[in-house]
C-alpha positions as CSV (number, residue, x, y, z in Angstrom):
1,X,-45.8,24.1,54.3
2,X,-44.0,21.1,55.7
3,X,-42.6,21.1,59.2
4,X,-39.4,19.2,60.2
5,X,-36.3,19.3,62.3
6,X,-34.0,21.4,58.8
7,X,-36.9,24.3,59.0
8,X,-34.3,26.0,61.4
9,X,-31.3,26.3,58.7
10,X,-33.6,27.4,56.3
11,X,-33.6,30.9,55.0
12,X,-36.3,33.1,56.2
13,X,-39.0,33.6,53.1
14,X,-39.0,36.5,50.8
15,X,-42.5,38.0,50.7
16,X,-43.8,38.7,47.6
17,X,-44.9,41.8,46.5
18,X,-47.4,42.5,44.3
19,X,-50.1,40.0,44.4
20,X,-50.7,36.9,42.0
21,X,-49.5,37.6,38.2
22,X,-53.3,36.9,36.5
23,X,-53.3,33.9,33.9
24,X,-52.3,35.3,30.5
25,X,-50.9,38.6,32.3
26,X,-47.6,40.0,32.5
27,X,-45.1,40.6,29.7
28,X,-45.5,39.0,26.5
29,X,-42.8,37.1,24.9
30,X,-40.4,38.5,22.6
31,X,-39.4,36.3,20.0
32,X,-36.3,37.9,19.5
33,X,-35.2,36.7,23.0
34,X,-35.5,33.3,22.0
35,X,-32.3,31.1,22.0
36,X,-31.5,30.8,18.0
37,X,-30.6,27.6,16.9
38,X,-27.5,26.5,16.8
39,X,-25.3,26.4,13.7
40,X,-22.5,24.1,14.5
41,X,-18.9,24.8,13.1
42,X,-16.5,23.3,16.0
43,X,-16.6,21.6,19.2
44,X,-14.9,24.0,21.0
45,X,-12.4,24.3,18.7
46,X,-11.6,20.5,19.2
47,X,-11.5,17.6,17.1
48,X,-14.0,14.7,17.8
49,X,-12.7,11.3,16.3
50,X,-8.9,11.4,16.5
51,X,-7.0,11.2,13.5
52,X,-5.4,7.6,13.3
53,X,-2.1,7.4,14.0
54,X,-0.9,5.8,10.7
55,X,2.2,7.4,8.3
56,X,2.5,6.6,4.8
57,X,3.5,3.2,4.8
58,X,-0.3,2.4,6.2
59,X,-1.5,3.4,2.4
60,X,1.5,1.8,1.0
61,X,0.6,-1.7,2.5
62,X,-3.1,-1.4,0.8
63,X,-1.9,-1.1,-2.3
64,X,1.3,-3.2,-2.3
65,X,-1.8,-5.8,-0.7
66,X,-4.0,-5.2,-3.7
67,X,-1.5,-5.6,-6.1
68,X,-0.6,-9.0,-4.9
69,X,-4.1,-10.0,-4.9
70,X,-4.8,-8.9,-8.5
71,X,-1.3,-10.8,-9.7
72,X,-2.7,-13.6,-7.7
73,X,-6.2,-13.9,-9.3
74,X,-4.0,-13.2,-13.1
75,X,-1.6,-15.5,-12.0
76,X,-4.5,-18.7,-11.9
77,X,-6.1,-17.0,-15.0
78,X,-2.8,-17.4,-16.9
79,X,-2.6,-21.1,-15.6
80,X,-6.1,-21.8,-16.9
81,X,-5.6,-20.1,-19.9
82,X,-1.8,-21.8,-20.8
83,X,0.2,-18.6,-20.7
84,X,3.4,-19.7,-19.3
85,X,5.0,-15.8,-19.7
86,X,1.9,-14.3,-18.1
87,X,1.6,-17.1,-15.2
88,X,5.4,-17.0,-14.3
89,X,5.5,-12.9,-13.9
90,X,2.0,-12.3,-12.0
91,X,3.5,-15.5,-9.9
92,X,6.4,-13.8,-8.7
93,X,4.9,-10.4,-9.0
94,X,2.4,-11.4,-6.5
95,X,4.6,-13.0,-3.8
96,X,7.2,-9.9,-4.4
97,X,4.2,-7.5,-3.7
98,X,3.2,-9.1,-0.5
99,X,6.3,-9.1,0.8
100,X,7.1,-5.5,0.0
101,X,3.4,-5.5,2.0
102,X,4.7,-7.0,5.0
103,X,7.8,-5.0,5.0
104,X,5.4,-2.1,5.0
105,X,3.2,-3.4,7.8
106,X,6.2,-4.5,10.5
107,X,7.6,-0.7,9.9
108,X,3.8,1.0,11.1
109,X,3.9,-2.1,13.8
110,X,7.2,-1.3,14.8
111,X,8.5,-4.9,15.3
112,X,7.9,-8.2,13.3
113,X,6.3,-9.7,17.0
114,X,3.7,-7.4,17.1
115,X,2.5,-8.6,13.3
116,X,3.5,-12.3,14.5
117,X,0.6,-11.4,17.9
118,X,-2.3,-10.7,15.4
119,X,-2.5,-14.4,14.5
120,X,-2.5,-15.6,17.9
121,X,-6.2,-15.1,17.9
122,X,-8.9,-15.3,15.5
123,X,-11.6,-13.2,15.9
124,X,-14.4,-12.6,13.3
125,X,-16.1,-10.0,14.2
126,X,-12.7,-8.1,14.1
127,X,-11.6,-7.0,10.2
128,X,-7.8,-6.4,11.5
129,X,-7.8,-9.7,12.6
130,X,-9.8,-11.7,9.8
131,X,-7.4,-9.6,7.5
132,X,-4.4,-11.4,9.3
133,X,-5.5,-14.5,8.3
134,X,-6.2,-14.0,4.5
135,X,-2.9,-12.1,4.5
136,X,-1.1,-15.1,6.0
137,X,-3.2,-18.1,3.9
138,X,-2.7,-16.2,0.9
139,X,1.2,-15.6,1.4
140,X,0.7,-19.3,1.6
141,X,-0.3,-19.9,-1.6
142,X,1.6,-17.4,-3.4
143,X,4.9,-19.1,-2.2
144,X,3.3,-22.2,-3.1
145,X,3.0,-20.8,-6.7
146,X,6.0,-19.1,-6.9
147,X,8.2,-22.0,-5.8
148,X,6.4,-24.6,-8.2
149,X,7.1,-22.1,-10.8
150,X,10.8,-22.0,-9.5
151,X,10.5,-26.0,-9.7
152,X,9.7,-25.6,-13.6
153,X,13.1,-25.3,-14.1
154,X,14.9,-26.9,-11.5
155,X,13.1,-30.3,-10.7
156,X,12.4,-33.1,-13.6
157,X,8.5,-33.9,-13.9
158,X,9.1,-37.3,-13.7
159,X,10.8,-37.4,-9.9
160,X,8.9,-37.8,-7.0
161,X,9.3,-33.9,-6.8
162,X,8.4,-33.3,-10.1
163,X,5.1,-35.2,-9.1
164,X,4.6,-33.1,-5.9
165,X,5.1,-29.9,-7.6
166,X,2.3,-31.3,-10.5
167,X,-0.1,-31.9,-7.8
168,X,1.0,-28.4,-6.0
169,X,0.6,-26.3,-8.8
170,X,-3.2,-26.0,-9.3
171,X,-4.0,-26.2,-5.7
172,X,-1.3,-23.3,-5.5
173,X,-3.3,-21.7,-8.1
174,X,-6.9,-22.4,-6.9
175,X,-5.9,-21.3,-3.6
176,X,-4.9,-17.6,-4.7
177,X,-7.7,-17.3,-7.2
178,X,-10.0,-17.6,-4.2
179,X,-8.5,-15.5,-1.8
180,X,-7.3,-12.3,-4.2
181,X,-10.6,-10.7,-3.7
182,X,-10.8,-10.8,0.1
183,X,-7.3,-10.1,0.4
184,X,-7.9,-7.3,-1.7
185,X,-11.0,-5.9,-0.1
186,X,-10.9,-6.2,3.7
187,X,-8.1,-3.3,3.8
188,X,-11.6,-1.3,3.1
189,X,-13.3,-3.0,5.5
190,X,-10.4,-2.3,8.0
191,X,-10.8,1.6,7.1
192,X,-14.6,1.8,7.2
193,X,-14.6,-0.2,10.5
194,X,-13.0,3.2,12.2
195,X,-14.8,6.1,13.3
196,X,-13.2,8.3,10.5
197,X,-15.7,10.2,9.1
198,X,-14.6,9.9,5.3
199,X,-13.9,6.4,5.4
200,X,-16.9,5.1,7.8
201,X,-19.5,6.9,5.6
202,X,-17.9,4.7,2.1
203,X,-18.2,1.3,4.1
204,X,-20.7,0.2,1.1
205,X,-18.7,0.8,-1.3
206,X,-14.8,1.4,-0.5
207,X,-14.2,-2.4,-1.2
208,X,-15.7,-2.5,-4.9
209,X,-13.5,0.3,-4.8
210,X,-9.9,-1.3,-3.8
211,X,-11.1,-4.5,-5.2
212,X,-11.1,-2.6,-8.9
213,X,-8.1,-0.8,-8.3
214,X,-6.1,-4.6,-7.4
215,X,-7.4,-5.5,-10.6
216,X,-6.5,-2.3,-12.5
217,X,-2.6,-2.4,-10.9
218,X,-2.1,-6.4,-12.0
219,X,-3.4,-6.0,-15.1
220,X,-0.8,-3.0,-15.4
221,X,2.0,-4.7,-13.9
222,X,1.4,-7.8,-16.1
223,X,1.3,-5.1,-19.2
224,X,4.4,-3.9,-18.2
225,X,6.4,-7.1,-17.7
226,X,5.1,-10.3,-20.2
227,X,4.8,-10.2,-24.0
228,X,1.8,-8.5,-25.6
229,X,1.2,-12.3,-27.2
230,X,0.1,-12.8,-23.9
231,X,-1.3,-10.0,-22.3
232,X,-5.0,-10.7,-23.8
233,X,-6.3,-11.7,-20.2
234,X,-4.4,-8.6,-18.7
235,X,-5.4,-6.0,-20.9
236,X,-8.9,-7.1,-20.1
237,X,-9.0,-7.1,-16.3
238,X,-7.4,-3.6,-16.7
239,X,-10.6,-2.4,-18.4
240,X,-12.8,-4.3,-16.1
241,X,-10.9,-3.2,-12.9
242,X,-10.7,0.5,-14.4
243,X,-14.8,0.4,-14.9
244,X,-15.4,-1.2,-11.3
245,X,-13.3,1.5,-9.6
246,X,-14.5,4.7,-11.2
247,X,-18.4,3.3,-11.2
248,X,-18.4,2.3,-7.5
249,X,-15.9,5.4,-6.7
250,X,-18.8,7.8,-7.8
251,X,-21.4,5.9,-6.6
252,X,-19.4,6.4,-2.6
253,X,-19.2,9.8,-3.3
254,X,-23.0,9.9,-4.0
255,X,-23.8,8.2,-1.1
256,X,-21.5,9.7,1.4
257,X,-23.1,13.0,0.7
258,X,-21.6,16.2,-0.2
259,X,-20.4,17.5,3.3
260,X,-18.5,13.9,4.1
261,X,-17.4,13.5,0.6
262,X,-15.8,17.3,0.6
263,X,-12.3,16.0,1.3
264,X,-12.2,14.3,-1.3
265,X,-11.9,17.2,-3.7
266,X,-10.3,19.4,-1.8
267,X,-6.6,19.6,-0.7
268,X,-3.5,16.6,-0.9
269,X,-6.5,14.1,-1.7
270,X,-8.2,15.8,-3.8
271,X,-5.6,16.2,-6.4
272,X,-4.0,12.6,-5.9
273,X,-8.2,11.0,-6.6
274,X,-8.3,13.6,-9.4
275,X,-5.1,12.5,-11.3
276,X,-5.9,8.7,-10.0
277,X,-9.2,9.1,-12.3
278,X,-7.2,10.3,-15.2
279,X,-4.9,7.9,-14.8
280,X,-7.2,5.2,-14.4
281,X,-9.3,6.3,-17.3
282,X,-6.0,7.0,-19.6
283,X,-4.2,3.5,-18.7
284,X,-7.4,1.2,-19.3
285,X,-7.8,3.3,-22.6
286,X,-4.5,2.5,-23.9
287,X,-4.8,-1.1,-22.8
288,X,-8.0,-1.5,-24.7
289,X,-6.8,0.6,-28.0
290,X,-3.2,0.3,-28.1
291,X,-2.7,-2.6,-26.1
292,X,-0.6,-4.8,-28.7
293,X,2.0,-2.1,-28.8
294,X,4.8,-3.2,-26.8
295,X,5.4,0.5,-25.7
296,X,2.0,1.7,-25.5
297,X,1.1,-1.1,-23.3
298,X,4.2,-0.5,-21.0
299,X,2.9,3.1,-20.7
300,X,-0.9,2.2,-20.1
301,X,0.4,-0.3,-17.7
302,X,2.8,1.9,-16.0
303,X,-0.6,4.4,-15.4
304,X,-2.5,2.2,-14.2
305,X,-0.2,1.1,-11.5
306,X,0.1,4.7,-10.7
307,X,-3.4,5.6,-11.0
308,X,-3.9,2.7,-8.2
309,X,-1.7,4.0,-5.7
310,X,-2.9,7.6,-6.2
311,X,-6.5,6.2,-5.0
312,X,-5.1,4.9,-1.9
313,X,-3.3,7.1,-1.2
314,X,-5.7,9.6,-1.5
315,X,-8.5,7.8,0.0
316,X,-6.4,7.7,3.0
317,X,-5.1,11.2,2.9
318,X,-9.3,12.3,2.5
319,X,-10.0,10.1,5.7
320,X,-7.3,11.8,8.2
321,X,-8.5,15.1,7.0
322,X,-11.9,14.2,7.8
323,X,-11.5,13.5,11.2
324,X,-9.5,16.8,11.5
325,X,-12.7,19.0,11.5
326,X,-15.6,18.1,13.7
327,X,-18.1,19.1,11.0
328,X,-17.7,16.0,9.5
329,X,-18.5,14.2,12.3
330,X,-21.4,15.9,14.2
331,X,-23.3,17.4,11.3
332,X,-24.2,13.3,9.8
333,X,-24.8,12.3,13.0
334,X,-27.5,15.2,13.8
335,X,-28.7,14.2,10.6
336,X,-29.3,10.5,11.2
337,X,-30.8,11.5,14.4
338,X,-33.5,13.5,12.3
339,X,-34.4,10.7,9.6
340,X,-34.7,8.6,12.7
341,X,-37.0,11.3,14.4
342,X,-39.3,11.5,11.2
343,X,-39.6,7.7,11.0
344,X,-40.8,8.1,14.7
345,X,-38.3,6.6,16.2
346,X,-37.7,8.3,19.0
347,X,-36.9,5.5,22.1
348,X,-33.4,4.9,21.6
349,X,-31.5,8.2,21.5
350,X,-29.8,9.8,24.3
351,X,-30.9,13.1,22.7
352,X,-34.5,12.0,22.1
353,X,-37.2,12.1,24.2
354,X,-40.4,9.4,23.6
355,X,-43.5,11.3,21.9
């Protein structure tokens, strides 16, 4: 017993009666008194990860995005291949697409200064920002494209401007092939950044994803606008698009799991990924079969375009709802933490003690 100047504001001591308990003594433990373990199904009947704050024109930006992108990338195959219909409508297509985007963005932003403040910075380890910069060199080259197909018929090739637009044109064209697919993928990069359950878990493969779907909307805009004499290059980037989106669409879904990838069957999102798949399939099947036929290929094109938006949209619509219910959150996360624990690592976990 220690002896020091507190002893006096301590408590007298409670004798105990009795005697010592012997080792082994006493009751013996009743396993039904033990704690069960705990089946979680809310966090006190709060959400973890708050939903993002983004309406509908969020969505309509990725798409609108994707679409430019894919008319891009068509736009330089139709100058490779010669297709002056083709080339002139996935031109213009892709610069009216982007600035539909834009429109889109500055209405979520609120005012055109706060999309004009994401470029006064570049940062790379930030997808938002990285994004703002394709977005801005690409709208670059689309109006480069667009306005030396404009000069087509408004400036003789043999005047100095007529030389300038020469030399713009396949730099114009170069330019946009190379930057479609980043513009066209980093919008899922930008969702699977966040903590949103649905979208963070389909980081591998969301941007095969929208990348296919870009593709699969072009080649159905272009199906739906140019002449079925030139439509050849079109009809088969829909297919290829089509076949890249519904492979690495069920290949997320397999590697999200079952409980993240729940909402996306279930609900608003499930049925818009459920009639983008028919869609999809349907509009790369008519391109492919009846693809010559004027009308059939303005309906398989019309699909497709449809079928697009219905995946981003419902991709989106799946992530908000995840990050509705806590189960989608805490249950991957307690079951990271035990792969970790049978791998033996243990040392870096706030909820893991070292063995």
């Amino acid at each position: 017993m220690t002896v020091n100047p507190f002893d006096a504001d301590r408590p007298p001591e409670v004798s105990r009666t009795g005697g010592r308990r012997r080792r082994g003594g006493g009751r013996r433990r009743d396993d039904s008194l033990m704690v069960p373990d705990v089946q979680f199904d809310s966090y006190y009947g709060r959400q973890v990860v708050k939903p993002a704050p983004w309406e509908s024109d969020i969505p309509a930006y990725i798409f609108l995005g994707g679409l430019a992108a894919g008319s891009g990338l068509l736009g330089a195959g139709a100058t490779a291949r010669d297709l002056p219909a083709l080339r002139r409508n996935s031109r213009y297509a892709a610069l009216a697409a982007l600035a539909a985007g834009g429109i889109a963005l500055v209405r979520d932003l609120g005012k055109p200064s706060r999309a004009l403040n994401m470029m006064r910075t570049v940062k790379l380890t930030s997808p938002m920002s990285v994004g703002s910069w394709i977005l801005t060199a690409f709208g670059a080259f689309a109006g480069l494209a667009a306005a030396s197909e404009a000069g087509r018929h408004l400036v003789d090739d043999d005047s100095g401007l007529g030389r300038v637009r020469r030399l713009a044109d396949p730099v114009a064209a170069t330019g946009s092939a190379l930057l479609a697919p980043p513009l066209a993928a980093y919008t899922a990069v930008l969702l699977a950044d966040t903590a949103t359950p649905s979208w963070h878990e389909s980081y591998r493969e969301l941007p095969f994803v929208f990348v296919g779907s870009a593709n699969a909307a072009a080649a159905g805009l272009a199906l739906v606008t140019a002449p079925t004499s030139q439509t050849g290059p079109a009809r088969k980037l829909a297919v290829a698009g089509a076949a890249t989106e519904l492979v690495a669409f069920a290949q997320m879904e397999r590697t999200m799991g079952d409980l993240v990838a729940e909402p996306l069957h279930s609900g608003r999102a499930g049925a818009l990924l459920k009639a983008s798949k028919i869609l999809t399939v349907g509009g790369a099947l008519g391109a492919a079969l009846f693809g010559r036929n004027r009308a059939a290929a303005a309906v398989s094109g019309l699909a497709l375009m449809a079928g697009s938006a219905c995946t981003r949209f419902g991709i989106f619509e799946a992530g908000i709802e995840s990050a509705k219910d806590p189960r989608y959150t805490v249950t991957p996360q307690r079951e990271r933490l035990e792969r970790r624990r049978a791998q033996g690592v243990t040392h870096d976990s706030i909820t893991t003690s070292r063995q």
